[in-house]
Coordinates of C-alpha atoms (C1' of nucleotides) in Angstrom, one line a residue:
Chain A
M1 CA 65.9 94.3 190.4
T2 CA 68.8 93.0 188.5
H3 CA 71.9 92.0 190.2
T4 CA 74.6 94.6 189.8
A5 CA 78.0 93.2 189.5
A6 CA 80.9 94.9 191.2
F7 CA 81.9 96.9 188.2
T8 CA 85.3 98.5 188.2
A9 CA 86.2 101.8 186.7
V10 CA 87.0 101.6 183.0
K11 CA 90.1 103.4 182.0
T12 CA 91.3 103.6 178.5
V13 CA 94.6 102.1 178.3
K14 CA 96.6 103.4 175.4
A15 CA 98.3 101.0 173.1
Y16 CA 101.8 102.3 173.7
E17 CA 101.2 102.1 177.5
R18 CA 100.6 98.4 177.3
V19 CA 103.7 98.0 175.3
V20 CA 105.7 99.9 177.9
E21 CA 104.1 97.8 180.7
Q22 CA 105.1 94.6 179.0
I23 CA 108.6 95.5 178.3
E24 CA 109.1 97.1 181.8
G25 CA 107.7 94.0 183.3
A26 CA 110.0 91.8 181.5
I27 CA 112.9 93.9 182.7
S28 CA 111.8 93.9 186.3
R29 CA 111.2 90.2 186.2
R30 CA 114.8 89.8 185.0
E31 CA 113.7 88.2 181.8
L32 CA 115.5 91.1 180.1
R33 CA 118.8 92.0 181.7
P34 CA 121.2 94.9 181.2
G35 CA 123.1 94.5 178.0
D36 CA 120.4 92.4 176.4
R37 CA 118.9 93.7 173.1
L38 CA 115.2 94.3 172.3
P39 CA 114.0 93.1 169.0
S40 CA 114.0 95.9 166.3
E41 CA 111.1 98.3 166.1
R42 CA 109.9 96.4 163.0
E43 CA 110.0 93.1 164.8
L44 CA 108.3 94.6 167.9
M45 CA 105.4 95.9 165.8
L46 CA 104.8 92.4 164.7
T47 CA 104.9 90.7 168.1
F48 CA 102.8 93.5 169.7
E49 CA 100.5 93.8 166.7
V50 CA 100.7 97.6 166.7
S51 CA 102.1 100.1 164.3
R52 CA 105.7 101.4 164.4
S53 CA 104.6 104.7 165.8
T54 CA 103.1 103.1 168.8
I55 CA 106.3 101.0 169.3
R56 CA 108.3 104.1 169.0
E57 CA 106.3 106.1 171.5
A58 CA 106.7 103.2 174.0
L59 CA 110.4 103.1 173.4
R60 CA 110.6 106.9 173.9
V61 CA 109.1 106.6 177.4
L62 CA 111.3 103.6 178.3
E63 CA 114.2 105.6 177.1
S64 CA 113.2 108.6 179.2
T65 CA 113.1 106.5 182.2
G66 CA 116.5 105.1 181.5
L67 CA 115.5 101.6 180.9
V68 CA 116.6 101.3 177.3
R69 CA 118.6 103.1 174.7
S70 CA 118.2 103.2 170.9
R71 CA 121.0 103.8 168.6
P72 CA 120.4 104.5 164.9
G73 CA 121.9 101.9 162.6
D74 CA 122.6 99.3 165.2
P75 CA 121.4 96.0 163.8
R76 CA 121.2 94.4 167.3
G77 CA 118.3 96.5 168.3
P78 CA 117.6 98.8 171.4
E79 CA 119.8 98.0 174.4
V80 CA 118.5 97.3 177.8
L81 CA 120.4 99.5 180.3
Q82 CA 121.6 99.0 183.7
A83 CA 119.4 101.0 186.1
S84 CA 121.1 104.1 187.1
P85 CA 120.6 106.6 189.9
A86 CA 121.3 109.3 187.3
I87 CA 117.7 109.4 186.3
L88 CA 116.7 109.7 189.9
A89 CA 119.0 112.7 190.3
K90 CA 117.5 114.3 187.2
T91 CA 114.0 113.8 188.6
V92 CA 114.9 115.2 192.0
N93 CA 116.6 118.1 190.2
R94 CA 113.5 118.9 188.2
L95 CA 111.3 118.8 191.3
V96 CA 113.6 121.1 193.2
R97 CA 113.8 123.5 190.2
L98 CA 110.0 123.6 190.1
E99 CA 110.0 124.3 193.8
T100 CA 108.1 121.3 194.7
I101 CA 110.9 120.3 196.9
A102 CA 112.8 123.0 198.8
L103 CA 116.5 123.2 198.5
S104 CA 116.8 123.0 202.2
E105 CA 115.0 119.6 202.2
L106 CA 117.6 118.3 199.7
V107 CA 120.4 119.6 201.9
E108 CA 118.8 118.0 204.9
F109 CA 118.5 114.7 203.2
R110 CA 122.0 114.8 202.0
I111 CA 123.2 115.5 205.6
M112 CA 121.4 112.4 206.8
L113 CA 122.7 110.1 204.0
E114 CA 126.2 111.4 204.2
G115 CA 126.3 110.9 208.0
A116 CA 124.9 107.4 207.9
A117 CA 127.2 106.4 205.1
C118 CA 130.3 107.6 206.9
T119 CA 129.2 105.9 210.1
L120 CA 128.5 102.6 208.4
A121 CA 131.7 102.9 206.4
A122 CA 133.7 103.2 209.6
Q123 CA 132.1 100.1 210.9
R124 CA 132.3 97.9 207.8
R125 CA 135.1 99.1 205.6
T126 CA 137.5 96.4 204.5
E127 CA 141.2 97.0 204.2
V128 CA 140.9 97.2 200.4
Q129 CA 138.3 99.9 200.7
L130 CA 140.3 101.8 203.2
N131 CA 143.2 101.8 200.7
E132 CA 140.9 103.0 198.0
M133 CA 139.8 105.9 200.2
C134 CA 143.4 106.7 200.9
S135 CA 144.3 106.8 197.2
A136 CA 141.3 109.0 196.6
I137 CA 142.6 111.5 199.2
D138 CA 146.0 111.4 197.6
A139 CA 144.5 112.1 194.3
M140 CA 142.7 115.1 195.7
Q141 CA 145.9 116.4 197.1
A142 CA 147.4 116.1 193.7
E143 CA 144.5 117.8 191.9
V144 CA 144.6 120.9 194.1
A145 CA 147.1 122.3 191.7
H146 CA 144.9 121.6 188.7
G147 CA 142.0 123.9 189.7
P148 CA 138.6 123.4 191.2
V149 CA 137.1 121.3 188.5
A150 CA 139.6 118.6 188.7
F151 CA 139.7 118.8 192.4
S152 CA 136.0 118.4 192.6
Q153 CA 136.1 115.3 190.5
A154 CA 138.6 113.7 192.9
D155 CA 136.5 114.9 195.8
V156 CA 133.5 113.0 194.4
A157 CA 135.7 109.9 193.9
F158 CA 136.5 110.0 197.6
H159 CA 132.9 110.2 198.6
V160 CA 131.9 107.5 196.2
S161 CA 134.5 105.2 197.8
V162 CA 133.1 106.0 201.2
W163 CA 129.5 105.2 200.1
A164 CA 130.8 101.9 198.6
A165 CA 132.3 101.0 201.9
S166 CA 129.0 101.6 203.6
Q167 CA 127.9 98.3 202.0
N168 CA 124.5 99.6 201.4
Q169 CA 123.5 100.1 197.8
L170 CA 120.4 102.1 198.5
L171 CA 122.4 104.6 200.6
Q172 CA 124.8 104.8 197.7
I173 CA 122.2 105.3 195.1
C174 CA 120.2 107.9 197.1
G175 CA 123.5 109.6 198.1
E176 CA 124.6 109.8 194.5
A177 CA 121.3 111.1 193.3
T178 CA 121.2 113.7 196.0
R179 CA 124.7 114.8 195.4
G180 CA 124.1 115.1 191.7
A181 CA 120.9 117.2 192.2
L182 CA 122.6 119.4 194.8
I183 CA 125.7 120.1 192.6
D184 CA 123.4 121.1 189.7
M185 CA 121.5 123.4 191.8
V186 CA 124.3 125.3 193.4
S187 CA 126.9 125.0 190.6
D188 CA 126.1 128.6 189.6
E189 CA 127.4 129.9 192.9
L190 CA 130.4 127.6 192.9
D191 CA 131.4 128.9 189.4
R192 CA 132.3 132.2 190.9
A193 CA 134.2 130.6 193.7
P194 CA 135.8 133.4 195.5
D195 CA 138.9 131.8 196.9
S196 CA 139.0 128.4 195.4
Q197 CA 142.4 127.6 196.7
A198 CA 141.2 128.0 200.3
R199 CA 138.1 126.0 199.6
M200 CA 140.0 123.1 198.2
E201 CA 142.4 123.1 201.1
L202 CA 139.5 123.1 203.5
S203 CA 137.7 120.3 201.7
L204 CA 140.8 118.3 201.7
A205 CA 141.3 118.8 205.4
H206 CA 137.7 117.8 206.1
D207 CA 138.0 114.6 204.1
R208 CA 141.2 113.7 205.8
E209 CA 139.5 114.0 209.2
I210 CA 136.7 111.8 208.1
L211 CA 139.1 109.3 206.6
A212 CA 140.9 109.2 210.0
A213 CA 137.7 108.4 211.8
I214 CA 136.8 105.7 209.3
S215 CA 140.2 104.3 209.5
A216 CA 140.0 104.1 213.3
G217 CA 136.5 102.4 213.0
D218 CA 135.0 105.3 214.9
G219 CA 131.6 105.5 213.3
A220 CA 130.2 108.1 215.6
T221 CA 132.9 110.5 214.9
A222 CA 132.9 109.8 211.2
G223 CA 129.2 110.5 211.1
R224 CA 129.4 113.6 213.2
L225 CA 132.2 115.0 211.1
A226 CA 130.5 114.3 207.9
R227 CA 127.3 116.0 209.0
S228 CA 128.9 119.1 210.3
F229 CA 131.0 119.5 207.1
V230 CA 128.0 119.2 204.9
I231 CA 126.2 121.7 207.1
E232 CA 129.2 124.0 206.9
Y233 CA 129.4 123.7 203.1
Y234 CA 125.7 124.4 202.5
G235 CA 125.3 126.4 205.6
D236 CA 123.7 129.4 204.0
I237 CA 121.0 127.3 202.3
I238 CA 119.3 125.7 205.3
S239 CA 117.6 127.4 208.1
P240 CA 119.4 127.8 211.5
E241 CA 116.9 125.5 213.3
S242 CA 117.5 122.8 210.6
R243 CA 121.2 123.3 211.1
A244 CA 120.8 122.7 214.8
A245 CA 118.4 119.8 214.4
L246 CA 120.6 118.0 211.9
G247 CA 123.9 118.5 213.7
N248 CA 123.6 115.4 215.9
V249 CA 122.1 113.0 213.4
A250 CA 124.3 110.3 214.8
Y251 CA 124.6 106.9 213.5
E252 CA 126.5 105.3 216.3
A253 CA 127.3 101.7 217.1
P254 CA 125.7 100.6 220.3
V255 CA 127.8 100.5 223.4
Chain O
M1 CA 150.4 123.7 161.2
T2 CA 146.7 124.8 161.2
H3 CA 145.2 126.2 164.3
T4 CA 143.0 123.7 166.1
A5 CA 140.0 125.3 167.7
A6 CA 138.7 124.0 171.0
F7 CA 136.2 121.6 169.4
T8 CA 133.6 120.1 171.6
A9 CA 132.1 116.7 171.3
V10 CA 129.3 116.5 168.8
K11 CA 126.3 114.6 169.9
T12 CA 123.4 114.0 167.6
V13 CA 120.4 115.7 169.1
K14 CA 117.3 114.0 168.0
A15 CA 114.4 116.3 166.9
Y16 CA 112.0 115.2 169.5
E17 CA 114.7 115.8 172.2
R18 CA 114.9 119.4 171.1
V19 CA 111.2 119.7 171.3
V20 CA 111.3 118.3 174.8
E21 CA 114.0 120.6 175.8
Q22 CA 112.1 123.7 174.7
I23 CA 108.9 122.8 176.3
E24 CA 110.6 121.6 179.5
G25 CA 112.5 124.9 179.5
A26 CA 109.4 126.9 179.1
I27 CA 107.9 125.2 182.0
S28 CA 110.9 125.5 184.3
R29 CA 111.2 129.1 183.4
R30 CA 107.6 129.6 184.4
E31 CA 106.5 130.7 181.0
L32 CA 104.1 127.7 181.1
R33 CA 102.4 127.2 184.4
P34 CA 100.3 124.3 185.8
G35 CA 96.9 124.4 184.3
D36 CA 98.1 126.1 181.1
R37 CA 97.4 124.4 177.8
L38 CA 99.9 123.5 175.1
P39 CA 99.0 124.1 171.5
S40 CA 97.5 121.1 169.8
E41 CA 99.8 118.6 168.2
R42 CA 99.0 119.9 164.8
E43 CA 99.9 123.4 165.8
L44 CA 103.1 122.3 167.5
M45 CA 104.2 120.6 164.4
L46 CA 104.0 123.9 162.6
T47 CA 105.8 126.0 165.2
F48 CA 108.6 123.4 165.6
E49 CA 108.6 122.6 161.9
V50 CA 108.6 118.8 162.5
S51 CA 106.2 116.0 161.8
R52 CA 103.5 115.0 164.1
S53 CA 105.3 111.8 165.0
T54 CA 108.1 113.8 166.4
I55 CA 105.8 116.0 168.4
R56 CA 104.0 113.0 169.7
E57 CA 107.2 111.3 170.8
A58 CA 108.2 114.5 172.6
L59 CA 104.8 114.7 174.3
R60 CA 105.2 111.1 175.4
V61 CA 108.4 111.7 177.3
L62 CA 107.0 114.9 178.8
E63 CA 104.0 112.8 179.8
S64 CA 106.1 110.1 181.3
T65 CA 107.9 112.7 183.3
G66 CA 104.7 114.0 184.7
L67 CA 105.0 117.4 183.2
V68 CA 102.0 117.3 180.8
R69 CA 98.9 115.3 180.2
S70 CA 97.2 114.7 176.9
R71 CA 93.5 113.9 176.7
P72 CA 91.9 112.7 173.5
G73 CA 89.3 115.0 172.2
D74 CA 90.1 118.0 174.3
P75 CA 90.2 121.0 172.0
R76 CA 92.2 123.0 174.5
G77 CA 95.2 120.9 174.0
P78 CA 97.6 119.1 176.3
E79 CA 97.6 120.3 179.9
V80 CA 100.7 121.4 181.9
L81 CA 100.6 119.6 185.2
Q82 CA 101.7 120.6 188.7
A83 CA 105.0 118.8 189.3
S84 CA 104.4 116.0 191.8
P85 CA 106.8 113.9 193.9
A86 CA 104.7 110.9 192.9
I87 CA 106.9 110.4 189.8
L88 CA 109.9 110.3 192.1
A89 CA 108.4 107.6 194.2
K90 CA 107.8 105.5 191.1
T91 CA 111.4 106.0 190.1
V92 CA 112.7 105.0 193.5
N93 CA 110.4 102.0 193.4
R94 CA 111.7 100.8 190.1
L95 CA 115.3 101.3 191.2
V96 CA 114.6 99.2 194.3
R97 CA 112.9 96.5 192.3
L98 CA 115.5 96.5 189.5
E99 CA 118.7 96.9 191.4
T100 CA 119.8 93.7 193.0
I101 CA 119.3 95.1 196.4
A102 CA 119.6 92.7 199.2
L103 CA 116.6 92.6 201.6
S104 CA 118.9 93.3 204.4
E105 CA 120.0 96.5 202.7
L106 CA 116.4 97.5 202.3
V107 CA 115.7 96.9 205.9
E108 CA 118.7 98.9 206.9
F109 CA 117.7 101.8 204.8
R110 CA 114.2 101.7 206.2
I111 CA 115.5 101.8 209.8
M112 CA 117.5 104.9 209.0
L113 CA 114.7 106.6 207.3
E114 CA 112.1 105.6 209.9
G115 CA 114.4 106.7 212.7
A116 CA 115.2 110.1 211.2
A117 CA 111.6 110.7 210.3
C118 CA 110.4 110.1 213.9
T119 CA 113.1 112.3 215.3
L120 CA 112.3 115.1 213.0
A121 CA 108.6 114.6 213.5
A122 CA 109.1 115.0 217.2
Q123 CA 111.0 118.2 216.7
R124 CA 108.8 119.8 214.2
R125 CA 105.3 118.4 214.4
T126 CA 102.5 121.0 214.7
E127 CA 99.5 120.5 216.9
V128 CA 97.3 119.6 213.8
Q129 CA 99.8 116.9 212.8
L130 CA 99.8 115.6 216.3
N131 CA 96.1 115.3 216.3
E132 CA 96.3 113.4 212.9
M133 CA 98.7 111.0 214.4
C134 CA 96.4 110.5 217.4
S135 CA 93.4 109.8 215.1
A136 CA 95.5 107.3 213.1
I137 CA 96.4 105.5 216.3
D138 CA 92.7 105.5 217.3
A139 CA 91.8 104.1 213.9
M140 CA 94.4 101.3 214.4
Q141 CA 92.8 100.5 217.7
A142 CA 89.4 100.2 216.0
E143 CA 90.7 98.0 213.2
V144 CA 92.3 95.4 215.4
A145 CA 88.9 93.7 215.4
H146 CA 88.7 93.7 211.6
G147 CA 91.7 91.6 210.9
P148 CA 95.3 92.1 209.9
V149 CA 94.6 93.6 206.4
A150 CA 92.5 96.5 207.7
F151 CA 94.8 96.9 210.6
S152 CA 97.8 97.1 208.4
Q153 CA 96.2 99.9 206.4
A154 CA 95.6 101.9 209.5
D155 CA 99.2 101.2 210.5
V156 CA 100.4 102.6 207.3
A157 CA 98.2 105.7 207.7
F158 CA 99.9 106.4 211.0
H159 CA 103.4 106.1 209.7
V160 CA 102.5 108.3 206.7
S161 CA 101.3 111.0 209.1
V162 CA 104.6 110.8 211.0
W163 CA 106.5 111.1 207.8
A164 CA 104.4 114.1 206.9
A165 CA 105.2 115.7 210.2
S166 CA 108.9 115.3 209.5
Q167 CA 108.5 118.2 207.0
N168 CA 110.9 116.6 204.5
Q169 CA 109.3 115.4 201.4
L170 CA 112.4 113.5 200.3
L171 CA 112.4 111.6 203.5
Q172 CA 108.7 111.0 203.0
I173 CA 109.0 109.8 199.5
C174 CA 111.9 107.5 200.1
G175 CA 110.3 106.1 203.2
E176 CA 107.1 105.4 201.3
A177 CA 109.0 103.7 198.5
T178 CA 111.1 101.7 200.8
R179 CA 108.1 100.6 202.8
G180 CA 106.3 99.6 199.6
A181 CA 109.2 97.6 198.3
L182 CA 109.7 95.9 201.7
I183 CA 106.1 94.9 201.9
D184 CA 106.2 93.5 198.4
M185 CA 109.3 91.4 199.3
V186 CA 108.1 90.0 202.6
S187 CA 104.4 89.8 202.0
D188 CA 104.7 86.0 201.5
E189 CA 105.9 85.5 205.0
L190 CA 103.3 87.9 206.5
D191 CA 100.5 86.0 204.7
R192 CA 101.0 83.1 207.0
A193 CA 101.1 85.4 210.0
P194 CA 101.1 82.9 213.0
D195 CA 99.3 84.9 215.7
S196 CA 98.0 88.0 214.0
Q197 CA 96.2 89.2 217.1
A198 CA 99.3 89.3 219.1
R199 CA 101.2 91.0 216.3
M200 CA 98.6 93.7 216.0
E201 CA 98.5 94.4 219.7
L202 CA 102.3 94.7 219.7
S203 CA 102.4 97.0 216.7
L204 CA 99.8 99.2 218.4
A205 CA 101.7 99.3 221.6
H206 CA 104.9 100.2 219.7
D207 CA 103.2 103.0 217.8
R208 CA 101.7 104.4 221.0
E209 CA 105.2 104.6 222.5
I210 CA 106.4 106.4 219.4
L211 CA 103.6 108.8 219.5
A212 CA 104.2 109.6 223.1
A213 CA 107.8 110.5 222.4
I214 CA 106.8 112.6 219.4
S215 CA 104.1 114.3 221.4
A216 CA 106.6 115.1 224.1
G217 CA 109.0 116.5 221.5
D218 CA 111.6 113.9 222.5
G219 CA 113.3 113.3 219.1
A220 CA 116.0 111.1 220.5
T221 CA 113.6 108.7 222.1
A222 CA 111.2 108.7 219.2
G223 CA 114.1 107.8 216.8
R224 CA 115.5 105.1 219.1
L225 CA 112.1 103.5 219.5
A226 CA 111.3 103.6 215.9
R227 CA 114.6 102.0 215.0
S228 CA 114.4 99.2 217.5
F229 CA 110.8 98.4 216.5
V230 CA 111.7 98.1 212.9
I231 CA 114.6 96.0 213.9
E232 CA 112.4 93.8 216.0
Y233 CA 109.9 93.5 213.2
Y234 CA 112.3 92.5 210.6
G235 CA 114.8 91.0 213.0
D236 CA 115.2 87.7 211.4
I237 CA 116.0 89.3 208.0
I238 CA 119.1 91.3 208.9
S239 CA 122.3 90.0 210.2
P240 CA 123.1 90.3 213.9
E241 CA 125.9 92.8 213.3
S242 CA 123.7 95.0 211.2
R243 CA 121.1 94.8 214.0
A244 CA 123.7 96.0 216.4
A245 CA 125.1 98.7 214.2
L246 CA 121.8 100.1 213.3
G247 CA 120.4 100.1 216.8
N248 CA 121.7 103.5 217.7
V249 CA 121.2 105.4 214.6
A250 CA 120.2 108.4 216.5
Y251 CA 118.9 111.6 215.1
E252 CA 119.1 113.8 218.1
A253 CA 118.7 117.5 218.6
P254 CA 121.9 119.1 219.9
V255 CA 122.1 120.0 223.5
Chain R
dC1 C1' 64.0 133.8 178.0
dA2 C1' 66.0 129.5 180.1
dG3 C1' 67.3 124.9 179.8
dA4 C1' 67.8 120.6 177.6
dG5 C1' 69.3 118.4 173.6
dT6 C1' 71.8 118.1 169.2
dG7 C1' 75.7 118.9 166.0
dT8 C1' 80.0 119.8 164.6
dA9 C1' 84.7 120.9 164.4
dC10 C1' 88.8 119.7 166.2
dT11 C1' 91.3 117.0 169.3
dG12 C1' 94.4 113.0 170.3
dG13 C1' 95.4 107.8 169.2
dT14 C1' 96.6 104.8 165.7
dC15 C1' 97.9 103.1 161.3
dT16 C1' 100.3 102.8 156.6
dG17 C1' 104.0 103.5 153.8
dA18 C1' 107.9 105.8 152.6
dC19 C1' 112.7 108.0 152.6
dC20 C1' 117.3 108.9 154.6
dA21 C1' 121.7 108.5 157.2
dT22 C1' 124.1 105.3 160.0
dG23 C1' 126.3 101.3 162.2
dT24 C1' 127.3 96.3 162.0
dG25 C1' 128.8 92.3 160.0
dT26 C1' 130.2 90.1 156.0
dG27 C1' 132.7 89.2 152.2
dT28 C1' 136.2 90.6 149.3
dC29 C1' 140.6 91.6 147.9
dA30 C1' 145.5 92.3 148.5
Chain W
dT1 C1' 146.1 87.2 157.6
dG2 C1' 144.9 91.7 157.3
dA3 C1' 142.6 96.0 155.7
dC4 C1' 139.0 97.6 153.1
dA5 C1' 134.5 98.3 151.0
dC6 C1' 129.9 97.0 150.5
dA7 C1' 125.1 95.6 151.5
dC8 C1' 121.7 95.4 154.7
dA9 C1' 118.9 96.2 158.5
dT10 C1' 118.3 99.7 161.8
dG11 C1' 116.5 103.9 164.0
dG12 C1' 114.9 108.9 162.8
dT13 C1' 111.8 111.4 160.4
dC14 C1' 108.2 112.5 157.4
dA15 C1' 103.5 112.8 155.0
dG16 C1' 98.8 111.6 154.9
dA17 C1' 94.9 109.1 156.5
dC18 C1' 91.1 107.3 159.6
dC19 C1' 88.6 106.8 163.9
dA20 C1' 86.7 107.7 168.5
dG21 C1' 86.1 111.1 171.8
dT22 C1' 85.4 115.9 173.9
dA23 C1' 84.1 120.9 174.3
dC24 C1' 81.5 124.3 172.7
dA25 C1' 78.1 126.6 170.1
dC26 C1' 73.9 126.1 168.2
dT27 C1' 69.3 124.7 168.0
dC28 C1' 65.0 123.5 169.6
dT29 C1' 61.6 123.3 173.0
dG30 C1' 59.2 124.6 177.3

DNA sequence: CAGAGTGTACTGGTCTGACCATGTGTGTCA
DNA sequence: TGACACACATGGTCAGACCAGTACACTCTG
């Protein structure tokens, strides 16, 4: 009986996939950094020894994952991009739309992230960050007169500043992605906002409360407020038991 | 003075992007369902009136998004796939690897997720899920004798079952991604595990405690235990103040 | 008639070579 | 020194070709 080596499954690796692998690897090994330029397609086909079609297919998937961007006519070649949560938001969005992920799960997740971010922000915010949040609130106040769209932008700016103050980029990224996906999903309903004026005033009041807690360094309160406001905002989406379970997702500093 | 219409920004839409849009739209409108077949590339180039290269580039991005799959030689054409969160996990993983995320941030994030998952699991777990967790614990017990690697796998299985019981896929996915990234980053230190036997026993004891809390439906305790164990495990990585701040990231059901 | 084996037509993967519109950088000209 | 125009390389797209692989129908055999 002949000795049978521990053969491993053979999978055909397509040429463009190997190109993607190598470029992606170079990026994740930091050999290529955001702003750097890839060689032109015609140069790449020489170094990888494949045709331009293959190179282009590889660039398309790298582009669809947000790693690079090609611009016609640019002699400097494709640009390596800064990794952005936007692509994450798009992916989440698609999954939710295809009903792989329930909207209620998304809301739940957002409640957790928002609460945690506010608690951490209260505990860690610097004076500068506090000032930024105050300015953001002032901007919101100013935008109330300019309608829901402008107001919503200012609202986002405030929350971004809160996330930044949490000093945790992952929280920031996931929060951003979740918010983006959520906004997309429920924007239809917000379009026909019944009494936008009241809504804006309410949001503003809520954010002021959160800011006060953050300013006071009261993480527990900040987190609790944030959670309850998100729950209130998306209340009709999530189930009552979820609403109850998520209400006290505290993120409190130890005694 | 001529009347200036409300012009909108013109952005060049590449041909393959429009193809992607249409196919993606058909999928999200449920005109194409998982298992359905797309026309062959040669047919698609006729219906879209573009060249095959363009069709192929479109298919590559759809494939990288996990929406379709092409197999060479299949006369039935590219297959429409069931949307899967796996692609999301990959995206999160890449973001974690790419973004200059401090190890401490990663640990922090994991503490939050783990705590939230255990709390939710305690509140939502079904009997079946509870049994699965018990089996996972038993498996861990059995693997203690087979060394740290086998044990670690069983450990992961237990935590996966906990995440599943939390009934929130986003939590599950992000938890999985964070765990993976964390393992990658600290694997060096774990390789030279000083007293693996003791470590395994400790992990096992911890997991048993968590299981008991989940079994009892005590979300607050489950969350608190999980958080403190993660903190203990990665204690030397995160700063003392983080350790303190994260200790009480509770996820309690309301009274 | 049933089943095993063969054949074939069409598939996707890859390549070559070509054309076009566009952006950059250079060189020119005032 | 400044504005301007040009040339060149780039990405986007196309047409046509070849190859290896798969599904399905067809044939041959028992």
